PDB file of C-alpha atoms in Angstrom:
ATOM      1  CA  MET A1381     -35.352 -21.982 -40.025  1.00  0.00           C
ATOM      2  CA  SER A1382     -36.549 -19.006 -37.970  1.00  0.00           C
ATOM      3  CA  ASP A1383     -34.637 -17.580 -35.031  1.00  0.00           C
ATOM      4  CA  HIS A1384     -37.584 -18.423 -32.794  1.00  0.00           C
ATOM      5  CA  ARG A1385     -37.467 -22.072 -33.864  1.00  0.00           C
ATOM      6  CA  ILE A1386     -33.707 -22.278 -33.330  1.00  0.00           C
ATOM      7  CA  SER A1387     -34.047 -20.776 -29.876  1.00  0.00           C
ATOM      8  CA  THR A1388     -36.863 -23.172 -29.039  1.00  0.00           C
ATOM      9  CA  GLU A1389     -34.899 -26.208 -30.202  1.00  0.00           C
ATOM     10  CA  LEU A1390     -31.808 -25.126 -28.279  1.00  0.00           C
ATOM     11  CA  ALA A1391     -33.920 -24.603 -25.197  1.00  0.00           C
ATOM     12  CA  GLY A1392     -35.468 -28.031 -25.663  1.00  0.00           C
ATOM     13  CA  ASN A1393     -32.053 -29.622 -26.007  1.00  0.00           C
ATOM     14  CA  HIS A1394     -30.959 -28.129 -22.703  1.00  0.00           C
ATOM     15  CA  GLY A1395     -34.230 -28.567 -20.851  1.00  0.00           C
ATOM     16  CA  ALA A1396     -34.770 -24.849 -20.299  1.00  0.00           C
ATOM     17  CA  THR A1397     -36.099 -21.817 -22.121  1.00  0.00           C
ATOM     18  CA  PRO A1398     -33.605 -19.167 -23.316  1.00  0.00           C
ATOM     19  CA  VAL A1399     -34.777 -16.827 -20.551  1.00  0.00           C
ATOM     20  CA  GLU A1400     -34.308 -19.501 -17.919  1.00  0.00           C
ATOM     21  CA  GLY A1401     -30.859 -20.328 -19.306  1.00  0.00           C
ATOM     22  CA  ALA A1402     -29.803 -16.679 -19.165  1.00  0.00           C
ATOM     23  CA  ALA A1403     -31.125 -16.383 -15.629  1.00  0.00           C
ATOM     24  CA  ALA A1404     -29.098 -19.419 -14.638  1.00  0.00           C
ATOM     25  CA  LEU A1405     -25.932 -17.667 -15.760  1.00  0.00           C
ATOM     26  CA  VAL A1406     -26.445 -14.790 -13.335  1.00  0.00           C
ATOM     27  CA  PRO A1407     -25.816 -16.668 -10.097  1.00  0.00           C
ATOM     28  CA  PHE A1408     -22.935 -18.542 -11.786  1.00  0.00           C
ATOM     29  CA  THR A1409     -21.271 -15.272 -12.804  1.00  0.00           C
ATOM     30  CA  ALA A1410     -21.899 -13.730  -9.383  1.00  0.00           C
ATOM     31  CA  GLU A1411     -20.525 -16.819  -7.674  1.00  0.00           C
ATOM     32  CA  ARG A1412     -17.430 -16.781  -9.870  1.00  0.00           C
ATOM     33  CA  ALA A1413     -16.884 -13.103  -9.052  1.00  0.00           C
ATOM     34  CA  ARG A1414     -17.204 -13.809  -5.336  1.00  0.00           C
ATOM     35  CA  ARG A1415     -14.752 -16.673  -5.548  1.00  0.00           C
ATOM     36  CA  SER A1416     -12.268 -14.639  -7.570  1.00  0.00           C
ATOM     37  CA  THR A1417     -12.528 -11.782  -5.095  1.00  0.00           C
ATOM     38  CA  ALA A1418     -11.979 -14.113  -2.150  1.00  0.00           C
ATOM     39  CA  VAL A1419      -8.957 -15.693  -3.829  1.00  0.00           C
ATOM     40  CA  VAL A1420      -7.389 -12.325  -4.628  1.00  0.00           C
ATOM     41  CA  ILE A1421      -7.969 -10.942  -1.123  1.00  0.00           C
ATOM     42  CA  THR A1422      -6.532 -14.078   0.446  1.00  0.00           C
ATOM     43  CA  ALA A1423      -3.511 -14.069  -1.868  1.00  0.00           C
ATOM     44  CA  THR A1424      -2.816 -10.361  -1.317  1.00  0.00           C
ATOM     45  CA  LEU A1425      -3.101 -10.531   2.462  1.00  0.00           C
ATOM     46  CA  GLY A1426      -1.155 -13.801   2.506  1.00  0.00           C
ATOM     47  CA  LEU A1427       1.693 -12.195   0.566  1.00  0.00           C
ATOM     48  CA  ALA A1428       1.652  -9.210   2.919  1.00  0.00           C
ATOM     49  CA  ALA A1429       1.744 -11.517   5.963  1.00  0.00           C
ATOM     50  CA  GLY A1430       4.638 -13.473   4.502  1.00  0.00           C
ATOM     51  CA  CYS A1431       6.526 -10.247   3.846  1.00  0.00           C
ATOM     52  CA  TRP A1432       5.896  -9.123   7.420  1.00  0.00           C
ATOM     53  CA  ALA A1433       7.392 -12.364   8.699  1.00  0.00           C
ATOM     54  CA  PHE A1434      10.408 -12.021   6.407  1.00  0.00           C
ATOM     55  CA  ALA A1435      10.939  -8.369   7.341  1.00  0.00           C
ATOM     56  CA  VAL A1436      10.763  -9.099  11.074  1.00  0.00           C
ATOM     57  CA  TRP A1437      13.308 -11.893  10.643  1.00  0.00           C
ATOM     58  CA  ARG A1438      15.718  -9.797   8.548  1.00  0.00           C
ATOM     59  CA  MET A1439      15.398  -6.656  10.691  1.00  0.00           C
ATOM     60  CA  SER A1440      16.345  -8.476  13.874  1.00  0.00           C
ATOM     61  CA  GLY A1441      19.428  -6.867  15.390  1.00  0.00           C
ATOM     62  CA  MET A1442      19.758  -4.233  12.634  1.00  0.00           C
ATOM     63  CA  ASP A1443      17.993  -1.332  14.339  1.00  0.00           C
ATOM     64  CA  MET A1444      20.373   1.365  15.548  1.00  0.00           C
ATOM     65  CA  GLY A1445      17.908   4.249  15.528  1.00  0.00           C
ATOM     66  CA  VAL A1446      19.095   7.302  13.621  1.00  0.00           C
ATOM     67  CA  ALA A1447      22.537   5.681  13.261  1.00  0.00           C
ATOM     68  CA  THR A1448      21.196   2.651  11.363  1.00  0.00           C
ATOM     69  CA  GLU A1449      23.334   1.466   8.468  1.00  0.00           C
ATOM     70  CA  LEU A1450      21.616   0.140   5.341  1.00  0.00           C
ATOM     71  CA  GLY A1451      24.219  -2.480   4.464  1.00  0.00           C
ATOM     72  CA  SER A1452      24.796  -3.716   0.932  1.00  0.00           C
ATOM     73  CA  PHE A1453      22.462  -2.598  -1.837  1.00  0.00           C
ATOM     74  CA  ALA A1454      21.334  -6.145  -2.666  1.00  0.00           C
ATOM     75  CA  SER A1455      20.472  -6.899   0.961  1.00  0.00           C
ATOM     76  CA  PHE A1456      18.665  -3.585   1.422  1.00  0.00           C
ATOM     77  CA  ALA A1457      16.760  -3.894  -1.879  1.00  0.00           C
ATOM     78  CA  VAL A1458      15.322  -7.281  -0.921  1.00  0.00           C
ATOM     79  CA  LEU A1459      14.396  -6.110   2.573  1.00  0.00           C
ATOM     80  CA  TRP A1460      12.927  -2.814   1.342  1.00  0.00           C
ATOM     81  CA  LEU A1461      10.702  -4.558  -1.191  1.00  0.00           C
ATOM     82  CA  ALA A1462       9.502  -6.953   1.516  1.00  0.00           C
ATOM     83  CA  MET A1463       8.776  -4.047   3.858  1.00  0.00           C
ATOM     84  CA  MET A1464       6.856  -2.153   1.183  1.00  0.00           C
ATOM     85  CA  ALA A1465       4.790  -5.233   0.302  1.00  0.00           C
ATOM     86  CA  ALA A1466       4.066  -5.803   3.993  1.00  0.00           C
ATOM     87  CA  MET A1467       3.072  -2.198   4.664  1.00  0.00           C
ATOM     88  CA  MET A1468       1.345  -1.264   1.415  1.00  0.00           C
ATOM     89  CA  LEU A1469      -0.435  -4.330   0.041  1.00  0.00           C
ATOM     90  CA  PRO A1470      -3.329  -4.353   2.560  1.00  0.00           C
ATOM     91  CA  GLY A1471      -4.215  -0.849   1.390  1.00  0.00           C
ATOM     92  CA  THR A1472      -4.429  -1.975  -2.253  1.00  0.00           C
ATOM     93  CA  ILE A1473      -7.315  -4.379  -1.563  1.00  0.00           C
ATOM     94  CA  PRO A1474     -10.112  -2.039  -2.802  1.00  0.00           C
ATOM     95  CA  ALA A1475      -8.236  -1.305  -6.059  1.00  0.00           C
ATOM     96  CA  VAL A1476      -7.438  -4.987  -6.606  1.00  0.00           C
ATOM     97  CA  ILE A1477     -11.078  -5.936  -6.018  1.00  0.00           C
ATOM     98  CA  ARG A1478     -12.166  -3.394  -8.616  1.00  0.00           C
ATOM     99  CA  HIS A1479      -9.762  -5.027 -11.072  1.00  0.00           C
ATOM    100  CA  VAL A1480     -11.276  -8.432 -10.353  1.00  0.00           C
ATOM    101  CA  GLN A1481     -14.844  -7.179 -10.652  1.00  0.00           C
ATOM    102  CA  ALA A1482     -13.992  -5.578 -13.987  1.00  0.00           C
ATOM    103  CA  ASP A1483     -13.058  -9.100 -15.126  1.00  0.00           C
ATOM    104  CA  ARG A1484      -9.637  -8.008 -16.367  1.00  0.00           C
ATOM    105  CA  GLY A1485      -8.125 -11.430 -15.746  1.00  0.00           C
ATOM    106  CA  GLY A1486      -5.607 -12.864 -13.328  1.00  0.00           C
ATOM    107  CA  LEU A1487      -2.581 -11.670 -15.279  1.00  0.00           C
ATOM    108  CA  ALA A1488      -3.899  -8.109 -15.225  1.00  0.00           C
ATOM    109  CA  VAL A1489      -4.223  -8.257 -11.441  1.00  0.00           C
ATOM    110  CA  VAL A1490      -0.697  -9.655 -11.059  1.00  0.00           C
ATOM    111  CA  SER A1491       0.626  -6.951 -13.387  1.00  0.00           C
ATOM    112  CA  PHE A1492      -1.223  -4.280 -11.406  1.00  0.00           C
ATOM    113  CA  VAL A1493       0.267  -5.399  -8.083  1.00  0.00           C
ATOM    114  CA  GLY A1494       3.720  -5.945  -9.589  1.00  0.00           C
ATOM    115  CA  SER A1495       3.919  -2.505 -11.187  1.00  0.00           C
ATOM    116  CA  TYR A1496       2.595  -0.934  -7.970  1.00  0.00           C
ATOM    117  CA  LEU A1497       5.393  -2.537  -5.958  1.00  0.00           C
ATOM    118  CA  ALA A1498       7.894  -1.551  -8.668  1.00  0.00           C
ATOM    119  CA  VAL A1499       7.099   2.106  -7.926  1.00  0.00           C
ATOM    120  CA  TRP A1500       7.915   1.581  -4.261  1.00  0.00           C
ATOM    121  CA  ALA A1501      11.068  -0.311  -5.269  1.00  0.00           C
ATOM    122  CA  ALA A1502      12.146   2.815  -7.165  1.00  0.00           C
ATOM    123  CA  VAL A1503      11.540   4.834  -3.997  1.00  0.00           C
ATOM    124  CA  GLY A1504      13.821   2.403  -2.186  1.00  0.00           C
ATOM    125  CA  LEU A1505      16.535   3.041  -4.764  1.00  0.00           C
ATOM    126  CA  ALA A1506      16.271   6.770  -4.065  1.00  0.00           C
ATOM    127  CA  VAL A1507      16.370   6.152  -0.305  1.00  0.00           C
ATOM    128  CA  TYR A1508      19.520   4.066  -0.629  1.00  0.00           C
ATOM    129  CA  ALA A1509      21.169   6.745  -2.772  1.00  0.00           C
ATOM    130  CA  VAL A1510      20.599   9.647  -0.351  1.00  0.00           C
ATOM    131  CA  TYR A1511      20.363   7.989   3.063  1.00  0.00           C
ATOM    132  CA  ARG A1512      23.167   8.385   5.584  1.00  0.00           C
ATOM    133  CA  PRO A1513      23.254   7.686   9.325  1.00  0.00           C
ATOM    134  CA  HIS A1514      22.264  10.998  10.874  1.00  0.00           C
ATOM    135  CA  GLY A1515      21.661  12.839  14.114  1.00  0.00           C
ATOM    136  CA  LEU A1516      18.576  13.716  16.100  1.00  0.00           C
ATOM    137  CA  ALA A1517      18.411  17.244  14.694  1.00  0.00           C
ATOM    138  CA  ALA A1518      18.093  15.901  11.157  1.00  0.00           C
ATOM    139  CA  ALA A1519      15.478  13.372  12.298  1.00  0.00           C
ATOM    140  CA  ALA A1520      13.466  16.129  14.005  1.00  0.00           C
ATOM    141  CA  ALA A1521      13.607  18.292  10.887  1.00  0.00           C
ATOM    142  CA  VAL A1522      12.351  15.440   8.673  1.00  0.00           C
ATOM    143  CA  VAL A1523       9.488  14.630  11.051  1.00  0.00           C
ATOM    144  CA  LEU A1524       8.455  18.290  11.263  1.00  0.00           C
ATOM    145  CA  ALA A1525       8.511  18.620   7.484  1.00  0.00           C
ATOM    146  CA  ALA A1526       6.482  15.416   7.122  1.00  0.00           C
ATOM    147  CA  GLY A1527       3.867  16.667   9.592  1.00  0.00           C
ATOM    148  CA  ILE A1528       3.527  19.961   7.732  1.00  0.00           C
ATOM    149  CA  TYR A1529       3.231  18.092   4.425  1.00  0.00           C
ATOM    150  CA  GLU A1530       0.262  16.176   5.841  1.00  0.00           C
ATOM    151  CA  LEU A1531      -1.583  19.510   6.061  1.00  0.00           C
ATOM    152  CA  THR A1532      -0.881  20.678   2.501  1.00  0.00           C
ATOM    153  CA  PRO A1533      -3.266  20.673  -0.488  1.00  0.00           C
ATOM    154  CA  LEU A1534      -0.709  18.538  -2.351  1.00  0.00           C
ATOM    155  CA  LYS A1535      -1.065  15.785   0.222  1.00  0.00           C
ATOM    156  CA  ARG A1536      -4.862  15.959  -0.011  1.00  0.00           C
ATOM    157  CA  TYR A1537      -4.704  15.847  -3.807  1.00  0.00           C
ATOM    158  CA  PHE A1538      -2.509  12.750  -3.888  1.00  0.00           C
ATOM    159  CA  ARG A1539      -4.532  11.048  -1.171  1.00  0.00           C
ATOM    160  CA  ARG A1540      -7.727  11.598  -3.132  1.00  0.00           C
ATOM    161  CA  ARG A1541      -6.073  10.381  -6.330  1.00  0.00           C
ATOM    162  CA  CYS A1542      -4.699   7.332  -4.532  1.00  0.00           C
ATOM    163  CA  ASN A1543      -8.219   6.414  -3.413  1.00  0.00           C
ATOM    164  CA  GLU A1544      -9.732   6.941  -6.856  1.00  0.00           C
ATOM    165  CA  THR A1545      -7.045   5.927  -9.377  1.00  0.00           C
ATOM    166  CA  ASP A1546      -6.558   2.270 -10.281  1.00  0.00           C
ATOM    167  CA  ARG A1547      -6.316   2.139 -14.062  1.00  0.00           C
ATOM    168  CA  SER A1548      -2.734   0.880 -13.791  1.00  0.00           C
ATOM    169  CA  GLY A1549      -0.458  -0.169 -10.979  1.00  0.00           C
ATOM    170  CA  LEU A1550       2.102   2.402 -12.105  1.00  0.00           C
ATOM    171  CA  GLU A1551      -0.333   5.322 -11.899  1.00  0.00           C
ATOM    172  CA  PHE A1552      -1.813   4.018  -8.660  1.00  0.00           C
ATOM    173  CA  GLY A1553       1.654   3.609  -7.182  1.00  0.00           C
ATOM    174  CA  CYS A1554       2.790   7.113  -8.131  1.00  0.00           C
ATOM    175  CA  CYS A1555      -0.313   8.651  -6.551  1.00  0.00           C
ATOM    176  CA  CYS A1556       0.123   6.596  -3.401  1.00  0.00           C
ATOM    177  CA  VAL A1557       3.786   7.574  -3.150  1.00  0.00           C
ATOM    178  CA  GLY A1558       2.691  11.201  -3.294  1.00  0.00           C
ATOM    179  CA  SER A1559       0.164  10.509  -0.555  1.00  0.00           C
ATOM    180  CA  SER A1560       2.428   8.504   1.763  1.00  0.00           C
ATOM    181  CA  ILE A1561       5.902   9.930   1.119  1.00  0.00           C
ATOM    182  CA  GLY A1562       5.885  12.073   4.263  1.00  0.00           C
ATOM    183  CA  LEU A1563       4.965   9.106   6.449  1.00  0.00           C
ATOM    184  CA  MET A1564       7.650   6.953   4.814  1.00  0.00           C
ATOM    185  CA  LEU A1565      10.277   9.642   5.415  1.00  0.00           C
ATOM    186  CA  ILE A1566       9.384   9.541   9.111  1.00  0.00           C
ATOM    187  CA  PHE A1567      10.009   5.805   9.082  1.00  0.00           C
ATOM    188  CA  VAL A1568      13.369   6.255   7.339  1.00  0.00           C
ATOM    189  CA  ALA A1569      14.445   9.139   9.577  1.00  0.00           C
ATOM    190  CA  LEU A1570      13.540   7.588  12.932  1.00  0.00           C
ATOM    191  CA  GLY A1571      14.628   4.005  12.316  1.00  0.00           C
ATOM    192  CA  VAL A1572      14.395   2.314   8.965  1.00  0.00           C
ATOM    193  CA  MET A1573      14.996  -1.044  10.638  1.00  0.00           C
ATOM    194  CA  ASN A1574      12.722  -0.390  13.615  1.00  0.00           C
ATOM    195  CA  LEU A1575       9.733  -2.735  13.773  1.00  0.00           C
ATOM    196  CA  ALA A1576       7.708  -0.439  16.059  1.00  0.00           C
ATOM    197  CA  TRP A1577       7.972   2.526  13.672  1.00  0.00           C
ATOM    198  CA  MET A1578       7.286   0.282  10.703  1.00  0.00           C
ATOM    199  CA  SER A1579       4.096  -1.002  12.337  1.00  0.00           C
ATOM    200  CA  ALA A1580       2.899   2.469  13.364  1.00  0.00           C
ATOM    201  CA  ILE A1581       3.491   3.957   9.917  1.00  0.00           C
ATOM    202  CA  ALA A1582       1.820   0.959   8.243  1.00  0.00           C
ATOM    203  CA  VAL A1583      -1.350   1.482  10.307  1.00  0.00           C
ATOM    204  CA  VAL A1584      -1.584   5.141   9.272  1.00  0.00           C
ATOM    205  CA  VAL A1585      -0.790   4.418   5.613  1.00  0.00           C
ATOM    206  CA  VAL A1586      -3.362   1.639   5.313  1.00  0.00           C
ATOM    207  CA  GLY A1587      -5.949   3.688   7.199  1.00  0.00           C
ATOM    208  CA  GLN A1588      -5.526   6.593   4.798  1.00  0.00           C
ATOM    209  CA  LYS A1589      -6.001   4.256   1.842  1.00  0.00           C
ATOM    210  CA  LEU A1590      -9.109   2.566   3.184  1.00  0.00           C
ATOM    211  CA  VAL A1591     -10.890   5.464   4.910  1.00  0.00           C
ATOM    212  CA  PRO A1592     -12.025   8.634   3.111  1.00  0.00           C
ATOM    213  CA  ALA A1593     -10.245  11.846   4.072  1.00  0.00           C
ATOM    214  CA  LYS A1594     -11.760  13.542   7.104  1.00  0.00           C
ATOM    215  CA  ALA A1595     -10.304  16.674   8.657  1.00  0.00           C
ATOM    216  CA  ALA A1596     -11.470  15.541  12.108  1.00  0.00           C
ATOM    217  CA  VAL A1597      -9.071  12.599  11.841  1.00  0.00           C
ATOM    218  CA  ASP A1598      -6.363  13.755   9.451  1.00  0.00           C
ATOM    219  CA  VAL A1599      -5.583  17.099  11.075  1.00  0.00           C
ATOM    220  CA  PRO A1600      -4.975  15.666  14.584  1.00  0.00           C
ATOM    221  CA  ILE A1601      -2.672  13.027  13.067  1.00  0.00           C
ATOM    222  CA  ALA A1602      -0.720  15.721  11.224  1.00  0.00           C
ATOM    223  CA  LEU A1603      -0.483  17.859  14.359  1.00  0.00           C
ATOM    224  CA  ALA A1604       0.657  14.833  16.357  1.00  0.00           C
ATOM    225  CA  ILE A1605       3.462  14.297  13.825  1.00  0.00           C
ATOM    226  CA  VAL A1606       4.468  17.963  14.100  1.00  0.00           C
ATOM    227  CA  GLY A1607       4.406  17.604  17.877  1.00  0.00           C
ATOM    228  CA  LEU A1608       6.614  14.522  17.638  1.00  0.00           C
ATOM    229  CA  GLY A1609       9.154  16.452  15.582  1.00  0.00           C
ATOM    230  CA  MET A1610       9.148  19.309  18.104  1.00  0.00           C
ATOM    231  CA  PHE A1611       9.554  16.869  20.979  1.00  0.00           C
ATOM    232  CA  ILE A1612      12.590  15.291  19.326  1.00  0.00           C
ATOM    233  CA  ALA A1613      14.078  18.743  18.677  1.00  0.00           C
ATOM    234  CA  ILE A1614      13.433  20.071  22.196  1.00  0.00           C
ATOM    235  CA  ALA A1615      14.276  16.949  24.158  1.00  0.00           C
ATOM    236  CA  PRO A1616      16.781  14.999  22.059  1.00  0.00           C
ATOM    237  CA  GLY A1617      17.342  11.503  23.314  1.00  0.00           C
ATOM    238  CA  SER A1618      14.088  11.396  25.310  1.00  0.00           C
ATOM    239  CA  LEU A1619      12.352   9.136  22.795  1.00  0.00           C
ATOM    240  CA  PRO A1620      13.443   5.513  23.270  1.00  0.00           C
ATOM    241  CA  GLY A1621      15.150   3.763  20.402  1.00  0.00           C
ATOM    242  CA  LEU A1622      16.439   6.777  18.501  1.00  0.00           C
ATOM    243  CA  ILE A1623      19.939   6.571  19.897  1.00  0.00           C
ATOM    244  CA  PRO A1624      21.812   3.253  19.799  1.00  0.00           C
ATOM    245  CA  PRO A1625      22.729   1.863  23.224  1.00  0.00           C
ATOM    246  CA  MET A1626      26.295   2.595  24.310  1.00  0.00           C
TER     247      MET A1626
END
């Protein structure tokens, strides 16, 4: 039996020609991709929202500015992971969508997000190991250093890599840590349990992940951070929330 005859009989059995059948698969595949993308976006943002709610609940009453204590490792580890998921997951949406569109499967997407968060969990381990309650001079020095880092070629390199690299969650996470480490150090130095600083840093981090680098935007932000560090150094105690109430 010829291939043409087989194709004709199959088409007759399904009430459509082979060309028509192939064409019918296109909208089905596109629709499935749209649905998968919508599900992943909803799940990612839903997880981030849930982590925000948890972080706000756990951080209540813990903020003591530069004198904040981290508490037990187990308690801090859970809270840190929730904070990182809340702050970082919205910025992973483009990379996650590319994973979905590449049809790598649901488990691949879960693995990507999980390994990405594992990188930030490792950062939390380092923070817990070196962090100590500190003074305003140390906080000012960290903020100044972070602002200068925002202007360096290394920062630009990691930011570009963070926006382009998504082959694995581990690689993506390492690049994004390199891009956002200065901003995260500001958060740790000024009030690691402060909701206002957490929100402000999250906005900048997500913006840098979603918007291409532009000197007209990035340089003023970096200079503003440097200015913040100088303000803290020159007028210690003038910025609300850095010193715990007596």
